[in-house]
Amino acid sequence: MSNEIEIGRGKRGRRAYSFDDIAVVPSRRTRDPEEVSVGWQIDAYHFEVPVMAAPMDSVMSPATAIALGRAGGVGVLDLEGLWTRYEAPEPLLAEIAELDIDAATARMQEIYAAPINPELITLRLREIRAAGVTVAGALSPQRTQDLSQVVVDAGVDLFVIRGTTVSAEHVSGRAEPLNLKRFIYELDVPVVVGGASTYTAALHLMRTGAAGVLVGFGGGAAHTTRTSLGIHAPMATAVADVAAARRDYLDESGGRYVHVIADGGVGRSGDLVRAIACGADAVMLGAALARATEAPGRGWHWGPEAHHPKLPRGERVRVGTAGTLSEILFGPGRTADGTLNLIGALRRAMATTGYSDLKEFQRVEVVVSPYQPLNRPV
């Protein structure tokens, strides 16, 4: 049965689903939540929880990256953010949190116009390494060629190349684009790259040698990409499509497994459950962790799109404070809105549907929900 809908006589579109559109279905077996494994491994690095923190200044500082690492996840520091532009960014983070809504974008553009200091990249990454946790840093594709050696020399364990969208075939008449396949081949550390939101784009990224692919395009709480560019990828369909690319690449490559990481639209515990159910190995959390009392954004959340110098495609949004980082990940929960005890909710969902680990849970039955939540907060 075709999943295409006629938009008009000259255009058809494929129906796609967000996480809100689907639900997982219990099976004939249940388990004890404490006997469920939620650990995962990428390359040589094992993590107790399937959580990467989004490289956003409102989410990650060196201190919160260390805290998340000690909690069993991996914090990814934005190596083009305030922590690598200013020796003491805390006053600027406080200022951003206090900005009037009408002045926020323009003032953030001014703040982020300061140049990136390679010495600060080294300093921040070495601070994380000294704490004994996995070191991960992110650059945009535009900055990767210029700053990658600094990042590697500083001792990064996982190198993340993250953009609104990243392709293996960027075409430019102005400058030589990043040759992703050659770059990854020459690098000594595993690379996670994205975003990608289609089967074909993800398959090409996998063929570059990437260890993981970030799935998402404009689906995060702080994005306005759908409004400003008219581009959007509903996350349930995007994750399932990229998981299919992983399956086919596994056969094509003779057994090389590339991890799928849902990056966007995972604001609450139910979204985390459905992301794994659609085929993700882990999730990259932004707004969910920006609600932590330790988060640098002080209850506000924004990404690099929000301060783009020419075409902002994001905004500073108020997400509030839900609890400590530990409470957000492990509880206890005090509300029923999915903001606290994300890992506990994942364990219970897996146990209720009878699955013992994440790879098994990727095979869980899902249905298209017969209802749409109204006025769902981020």
Short mmCIF file of C-alpha atoms in Angstrom, two decimals:
data_model
loop_
_atom_site.label_atom_id
_atom_site.label_comp_id
_atom_site.label_asym_id
_atom_site.label_seq_id
_atom_site.Cartn_x
_atom_site.Cartn_y
_atom_site.Cartn_z
CA MET A 1 0.00 0.00 0.00
CA SER A 2 1.41 3.37 -1.01
CA ASN A 3 2.22 5.83 1.75
CA GLU A 4 2.09 8.76 -0.67
CA ILE A 5 -0.55 11.48 -0.62
CA GLU A 6 -1.51 13.64 -3.57
CA ILE A 7 -0.83 17.25 -2.67
CA GLY A 8 -1.92 18.45 -6.10
CA ARG A 9 -1.91 17.06 -9.63
CA GLY A 10 1.76 17.84 -10.01
CA LYS A 11 3.10 16.87 -6.60
CA ARG A 12 2.86 13.89 -4.28
CA GLY A 13 4.30 13.59 -0.78
CA ARG A 14 5.15 10.69 1.49
CA ARG A 15 3.38 10.62 4.84
CA ALA A 16 5.88 10.91 7.68
CA TYR A 17 5.46 10.55 11.44
CA SER A 18 6.79 12.34 14.50
CA PHE A 19 7.38 10.64 17.84
CA ASP A 20 4.00 11.95 19.04
CA ASP A 21 2.30 10.02 16.23
CA ILE A 22 3.42 6.57 17.35
CA ALA A 23 3.35 4.34 20.44
CA VAL A 24 5.02 1.06 21.42
CA VAL A 25 2.91 -2.04 22.08
CA PRO A 26 3.32 -4.52 24.98
CA SER A 27 4.09 -8.11 24.00
CA ARG A 28 3.32 -11.44 25.68
CA ARG A 29 6.29 -11.12 28.08
CA THR A 30 7.20 -8.63 30.81
CA ARG A 31 10.42 -8.18 32.80
CA ASP A 32 11.76 -6.63 35.97
CA PRO A 33 12.91 -3.06 35.11
CA GLU A 34 16.05 -3.53 37.23
CA GLU A 35 17.12 -6.42 35.00
CA VAL A 36 16.97 -4.38 31.78
CA SER A 37 20.23 -3.16 30.22
CA VAL A 38 20.28 0.35 28.74
CA GLY A 39 24.01 0.47 28.03
CA TRP A 40 25.48 0.94 24.57
CA GLN A 41 28.92 1.08 22.99
CA ILE A 42 30.37 3.11 20.12
CA ASP A 43 33.80 2.05 18.93
CA ALA A 44 35.86 1.27 22.07
CA TYR A 45 33.72 3.42 24.38
CA HIS A 46 30.97 1.93 26.52
CA PHE A 47 28.29 4.06 28.16
CA GLU A 48 25.83 3.05 30.85
CA VAL A 49 22.99 5.18 29.45
CA PRO A 50 22.14 5.90 25.77
CA VAL A 51 22.44 9.66 26.15
CA MET A 52 24.69 12.17 24.42
CA ALA A 53 24.29 15.81 25.40
CA ALA A 54 23.79 18.21 22.50
CA PRO A 55 26.74 20.55 21.91
CA MET A 56 24.88 23.72 22.87
CA ASP A 57 26.01 26.42 25.27
CA SER A 58 22.69 26.28 27.12
CA VAL A 59 23.29 22.56 27.83
CA MET A 60 27.02 21.85 28.05
CA SER A 61 29.89 23.45 29.88
CA PRO A 62 33.05 21.58 30.82
CA ALA A 63 31.52 21.01 34.27
CA THR A 64 28.23 19.58 32.98
CA ALA A 65 30.09 17.44 30.42
CA ILE A 66 32.06 15.95 33.31
CA ALA A 67 28.89 15.44 35.38
CA LEU A 68 27.12 13.65 32.53
CA GLY A 69 30.18 11.50 31.88
CA ARG A 70 30.24 10.43 35.53
CA ALA A 71 26.52 9.62 35.27
CA GLY A 72 27.19 7.18 32.43
CA GLY A 73 26.47 9.33 29.36
CA VAL A 74 28.65 11.48 27.16
CA GLY A 75 28.70 15.26 27.12
CA VAL A 76 29.62 16.90 23.82
CA LEU A 77 31.12 20.37 24.14
CA ASP A 78 30.43 22.95 21.43
CA LEU A 79 33.95 23.90 20.35
CA GLU A 80 32.60 26.99 18.58
CA GLY A 81 30.65 28.21 21.58
CA LEU A 82 31.29 30.70 24.35
CA TRP A 83 33.67 28.37 26.18
CA THR A 84 36.15 28.58 23.30
CA ARG A 85 35.61 32.29 22.55
CA TYR A 86 35.94 33.71 26.07
CA GLU A 87 38.15 32.81 29.02
CA ALA A 88 35.29 33.57 31.41
CA PRO A 89 31.94 33.05 29.64
CA GLU A 90 29.77 32.84 32.78
CA PRO A 91 28.84 36.57 32.82
CA LEU A 92 27.77 36.33 29.17
CA LEU A 93 25.67 33.25 29.85
CA ALA A 94 23.97 35.17 32.66
CA GLU A 95 23.40 38.12 30.33
CA ILE A 96 21.82 35.92 27.64
CA ALA A 97 19.43 34.50 30.23
CA GLU A 98 18.29 38.02 31.12
CA LEU A 99 17.90 39.42 27.60
CA ASP A 100 14.60 40.90 26.52
CA ILE A 101 12.93 38.67 23.94
CA ASP A 102 12.99 41.36 21.26
CA ALA A 103 16.73 42.03 21.69
CA ALA A 104 17.92 38.46 22.26
CA THR A 105 18.87 37.47 18.71
CA ALA A 106 20.75 40.67 17.85
CA ARG A 107 22.69 40.68 21.13
CA MET A 108 23.58 37.01 20.80
CA GLN A 109 24.92 37.68 17.30
CA GLU A 110 27.20 40.32 18.82
CA ILE A 111 28.38 38.03 21.62
CA TYR A 112 29.14 35.12 19.28
CA ALA A 113 31.00 37.35 16.83
CA ALA A 114 34.13 37.05 19.00
CA PRO A 115 36.79 34.83 17.39
CA ILE A 116 37.37 31.22 18.43
CA ASN A 117 40.58 30.80 20.43
CA PRO A 118 42.34 27.47 19.66
CA GLU A 119 44.12 27.63 23.03
CA LEU A 120 40.76 27.62 24.78
CA ILE A 121 39.71 24.53 22.81
CA THR A 122 42.75 22.75 24.19
CA LEU A 123 42.14 24.05 27.71
CA ARG A 124 38.46 22.99 27.84
CA LEU A 125 39.02 19.50 26.44
CA ARG A 126 41.96 18.86 28.76
CA GLU A 127 39.80 19.92 31.69
CA ILE A 128 37.27 17.24 30.78
CA ARG A 129 40.00 14.64 30.21
CA ALA A 130 41.51 15.37 33.63
CA ALA A 131 38.21 14.31 35.20
CA GLY A 132 38.61 10.81 33.75
CA VAL A 133 35.50 10.76 31.52
CA THR A 134 35.12 10.28 27.76
CA VAL A 135 36.03 13.49 25.94
CA ALA A 136 33.77 14.57 23.08
CA GLY A 137 33.76 17.84 21.17
CA ALA A 138 31.79 19.14 18.21
CA LEU A 139 32.63 21.34 15.25
CA SER A 140 30.51 22.42 12.33
CA PRO A 141 31.53 21.17 8.86
CA GLN A 142 32.68 24.70 8.00
CA ARG A 143 35.21 24.79 10.86
CA THR A 144 36.33 21.17 10.85
CA GLN A 145 39.28 21.48 8.45
CA ASP A 146 40.72 24.51 10.25
CA LEU A 147 40.36 23.32 13.84
CA SER A 148 40.33 19.51 13.74
CA GLN A 149 44.04 19.10 14.43
CA VAL A 150 43.77 21.30 17.50
CA VAL A 151 40.90 19.13 18.73
CA VAL A 152 42.74 15.85 18.12
CA ASP A 153 45.94 17.13 19.72
CA ALA A 154 43.95 18.12 22.80
CA GLY A 155 43.03 14.47 23.31
CA VAL A 156 39.43 14.14 22.14
CA ASP A 157 37.98 10.60 22.27
CA LEU A 158 34.90 11.16 20.09
CA PHE A 159 34.89 13.77 17.33
CA VAL A 160 31.43 15.10 16.42
CA ILE A 161 30.78 16.95 13.16
CA ARG A 162 27.35 18.47 13.62
CA GLY A 163 25.36 20.80 11.43
CA THR A 164 21.72 21.44 10.69
CA THR A 165 22.31 19.03 7.84
CA VAL A 166 25.53 17.36 6.75
CA SER A 167 26.04 15.54 3.47
CA ALA A 168 28.84 13.44 2.05
CA GLU A 169 28.59 15.36 -1.23
CA HIS A 170 28.67 19.08 -0.44
CA VAL A 171 29.08 21.15 -3.60
CA SER A 172 30.70 24.59 -3.49
CA GLY A 173 32.08 26.88 -6.15
CA ARG A 174 33.66 29.23 -3.60
CA ALA A 175 35.89 26.94 -1.56
CA GLU A 176 37.06 23.35 -1.46
CA PRO A 177 34.52 21.46 0.66
CA LEU A 178 35.43 19.05 3.42
CA ASN A 179 36.22 15.62 1.97
CA LEU A 180 34.48 13.72 4.71
CA LYS A 181 35.63 10.25 3.68
CA ARG A 182 39.30 11.25 3.49
CA PHE A 183 39.04 13.25 6.71
CA ILE A 184 37.59 10.33 8.68
CA TYR A 185 40.09 7.88 7.17
CA GLU A 186 43.04 10.04 8.25
CA LEU A 187 41.69 10.69 11.74
CA ASP A 188 42.70 8.46 14.65
CA VAL A 189 39.45 8.84 16.60
CA PRO A 190 35.87 7.75 15.84
CA VAL A 191 33.68 10.37 14.18
CA VAL A 192 29.97 10.95 14.71
CA VAL A 193 28.44 13.04 11.93
CA GLY A 194 25.07 14.56 11.09
CA GLY A 195 22.37 15.61 10.81
CA ALA A 196 20.82 13.40 8.22
CA SER A 197 17.14 12.66 7.85
CA THR A 198 16.80 10.35 4.84
CA TYR A 199 17.86 6.82 3.94
CA THR A 200 20.07 7.93 1.04
CA ALA A 201 21.84 10.75 2.88
CA ALA A 202 22.54 8.50 5.87
CA LEU A 203 23.82 5.65 3.71
CA HIS A 204 26.32 7.99 2.04
CA LEU A 205 27.50 9.23 5.45
CA MET A 206 27.97 5.64 6.61
CA ARG A 207 30.11 4.95 3.56
CA THR A 208 32.51 7.71 4.65
CA GLY A 209 33.55 5.58 7.63
CA ALA A 210 31.58 7.44 10.30
CA ALA A 211 31.13 5.54 13.56
CA GLY A 212 27.74 7.13 14.15
CA VAL A 213 25.13 9.20 12.30
CA LEU A 214 23.07 11.93 13.95
CA VAL A 215 19.46 11.88 12.77
CA GLY A 216 17.47 15.10 12.67
CA PHE A 217 16.80 18.31 10.83
CA GLY A 218 15.15 21.23 12.55
CA GLY A 219 13.26 19.08 15.02
CA GLY A 220 14.61 20.53 18.25
CA ALA A 221 12.83 22.84 20.66
CA ALA A 222 15.01 25.83 19.78
CA HIS A 223 14.83 25.40 15.98
CA THR A 224 12.74 27.59 13.67
CA THR A 225 14.03 25.81 10.57
CA ARG A 226 10.56 24.79 9.44
CA THR A 227 9.41 28.41 9.66
CA SER A 228 12.47 30.05 8.12
CA LEU A 229 13.49 27.48 5.49
CA GLY A 230 10.37 25.38 5.08
CA ILE A 231 12.37 22.23 5.87
CA HIS A 232 11.38 19.65 8.47
CA ALA A 233 11.89 15.91 9.01
CA PRO A 234 9.40 14.22 11.36
CA MET A 235 11.64 12.23 13.66
CA ALA A 236 9.96 8.81 13.90
CA THR A 237 10.11 8.38 10.14
CA ALA A 238 13.62 9.85 9.91
CA VAL A 239 15.04 7.50 12.55
CA ALA A 240 13.34 4.47 10.98
CA ASP A 241 14.68 5.42 7.53
CA VAL A 242 18.24 5.83 8.82
CA ALA A 243 17.97 2.57 10.76
CA ALA A 244 17.10 0.89 7.46
CA ALA A 245 20.23 2.42 5.93
CA ARG A 246 22.25 1.01 8.83
CA ARG A 247 20.81 -2.46 8.20
CA ASP A 248 21.60 -2.33 4.48
CA TYR A 249 25.08 -0.89 5.06
CA LEU A 250 25.76 -3.70 7.54
CA ASP A 251 25.22 -6.17 4.67
CA GLU A 252 27.02 -4.03 2.11
CA SER A 253 30.13 -3.58 4.27
CA GLY A 254 30.33 -7.16 5.46
CA GLY A 255 29.37 -6.48 9.06
CA ARG A 256 30.31 -2.87 9.90
CA TYR A 257 27.74 -1.47 12.34
CA VAL A 258 27.15 2.30 12.33
CA HIS A 259 25.31 3.73 15.31
CA VAL A 260 22.15 5.75 14.81
CA ILE A 261 21.67 8.66 17.22
CA ALA A 262 18.36 10.56 17.30
CA ASP A 263 19.16 14.28 17.49
CA GLY A 264 16.02 16.38 17.84
CA GLY A 265 12.48 15.95 19.03
CA VAL A 266 13.52 14.02 22.16
CA GLY A 267 12.29 16.39 24.84
CA ARG A 268 10.72 13.94 27.27
CA SER A 269 10.98 10.34 28.39
CA GLY A 270 8.32 9.05 26.00
CA ASP A 271 10.26 10.50 23.08
CA LEU A 272 13.39 8.68 24.25
CA VAL A 273 11.45 5.39 24.36
CA ARG A 274 10.02 5.87 20.87
CA ALA A 275 13.37 6.94 19.41
CA ILE A 276 14.95 3.65 20.49
CA ALA A 277 11.87 1.75 19.30
CA CYS A 278 12.27 3.28 15.83
CA GLY A 279 15.86 2.05 15.62
CA ALA A 280 18.09 4.55 17.41
CA ASP A 281 21.03 3.25 19.46
CA ALA A 282 21.14 6.43 21.54
CA VAL A 283 19.73 9.94 21.65
CA MET A 284 21.27 13.40 21.71
CA LEU A 285 19.43 15.53 24.26
CA GLY A 286 19.20 19.30 24.22
CA ALA A 287 16.09 20.78 25.84
CA ALA A 288 15.71 17.82 28.19
CA LEU A 289 19.11 18.51 29.77
CA ALA A 290 18.77 22.30 29.52
CA ARG A 291 16.12 21.90 32.25
CA ALA A 292 18.78 20.78 34.75
CA THR A 293 19.60 23.12 37.61
CA GLU A 294 23.30 22.82 36.64
CA ALA A 295 22.69 23.72 32.96
CA PRO A 296 24.58 26.83 31.81
CA GLY A 297 21.45 28.28 30.17
CA ARG A 298 19.73 28.96 33.50
CA GLY A 299 16.37 27.69 32.27
CA TRP A 300 16.85 29.00 28.71
CA HIS A 301 17.83 26.96 25.68
CA TRP A 302 19.39 27.89 22.35
CA GLY A 303 21.56 26.39 19.65
CA PRO A 304 24.08 27.79 17.16
CA GLU A 305 21.30 28.47 14.65
CA ALA A 306 19.91 31.13 17.01
CA HIS A 307 22.89 33.46 16.54
CA HIS A 308 23.75 32.82 12.88
CA PRO A 309 25.11 36.17 11.62
CA LYS A 310 23.02 36.27 8.42
CA LEU A 311 20.05 33.90 8.72
CA PRO A 312 19.03 32.87 12.25
CA ARG A 313 17.05 29.61 12.16
CA GLY A 314 16.56 29.17 15.86
CA GLU A 315 15.69 31.14 18.94
CA ARG A 316 16.31 31.32 22.64
CA VAL A 317 13.41 29.49 24.28
CA ARG A 318 12.34 29.22 27.89
CA VAL A 319 12.37 25.58 29.03
CA GLY A 320 12.43 26.22 32.77
CA THR A 321 14.16 24.14 35.42
CA ALA A 322 12.85 20.67 36.24
CA GLY A 323 15.46 19.24 38.61
CA THR A 324 19.09 18.29 38.93
CA LEU A 325 20.90 16.46 36.14
CA SER A 326 20.73 13.28 38.22
CA GLU A 327 16.97 13.69 38.75
CA ILE A 328 16.37 14.28 35.04
CA LEU A 329 18.22 11.08 34.18
CA PHE A 330 17.46 8.81 37.13
CA GLY A 331 14.73 10.43 39.22
CA PRO A 332 12.96 10.37 41.48
CA GLY A 333 10.20 12.01 39.48
CA ARG A 334 7.86 14.53 41.06
CA THR A 335 5.69 15.22 38.02
CA ALA A 336 4.00 13.05 35.39
CA ASP A 337 5.11 15.09 32.37
CA GLY A 338 8.16 13.05 31.34
CA THR A 339 10.79 15.61 32.32
CA LEU A 340 12.33 13.59 35.17
CA ASN A 341 13.71 10.03 35.40
CA LEU A 342 14.20 9.54 31.66
CA ILE A 343 16.28 6.40 32.11
CA GLY A 344 13.81 4.96 34.60
CA ALA A 345 11.02 5.47 32.06
CA LEU A 346 13.07 3.77 29.35
CA ARG A 347 13.75 0.81 31.64
CA ARG A 348 10.07 0.49 32.53
CA ALA A 349 8.94 0.72 28.90
CA MET A 350 11.43 -1.98 27.90
CA ALA A 351 10.40 -4.16 30.83
CA THR A 352 6.68 -3.67 30.15
CA THR A 353 7.13 -4.73 26.53
CA GLY A 354 9.41 -7.64 27.45
CA TYR A 355 12.81 -6.60 26.08
CA SER A 356 16.12 -6.95 27.89
CA ASP A 357 18.47 -4.61 25.99
CA LEU A 358 18.38 -1.74 23.52
CA LYS A 359 19.06 -3.76 20.38
CA GLU A 360 16.21 -6.10 21.25
CA PHE A 361 13.92 -3.17 21.97
CA GLN A 362 14.52 -1.82 18.46
CA ARG A 363 12.32 -4.71 17.29
CA VAL A 364 9.33 -3.76 19.46
CA GLU A 365 5.96 -3.43 17.73
CA VAL A 366 4.77 0.13 17.18
CA VAL A 367 1.42 1.54 16.14
CA VAL A 368 0.31 4.88 14.77
CA SER A 369 -1.51 6.51 17.66
CA PRO A 370 -5.23 7.19 17.19
CA TYR A 371 -4.94 10.62 18.82
CA GLN A 372 -2.82 13.76 18.76
CA PRO A 373 -1.70 15.43 22.02
CA LEU A 374 -2.90 19.04 22.09
CA ASN A 375 -0.69 21.96 23.12
CA ARG A 376 2.17 19.68 24.10
CA PRO A 377 4.94 21.75 25.74
CA VAL A 378 8.54 21.26 24.60
#
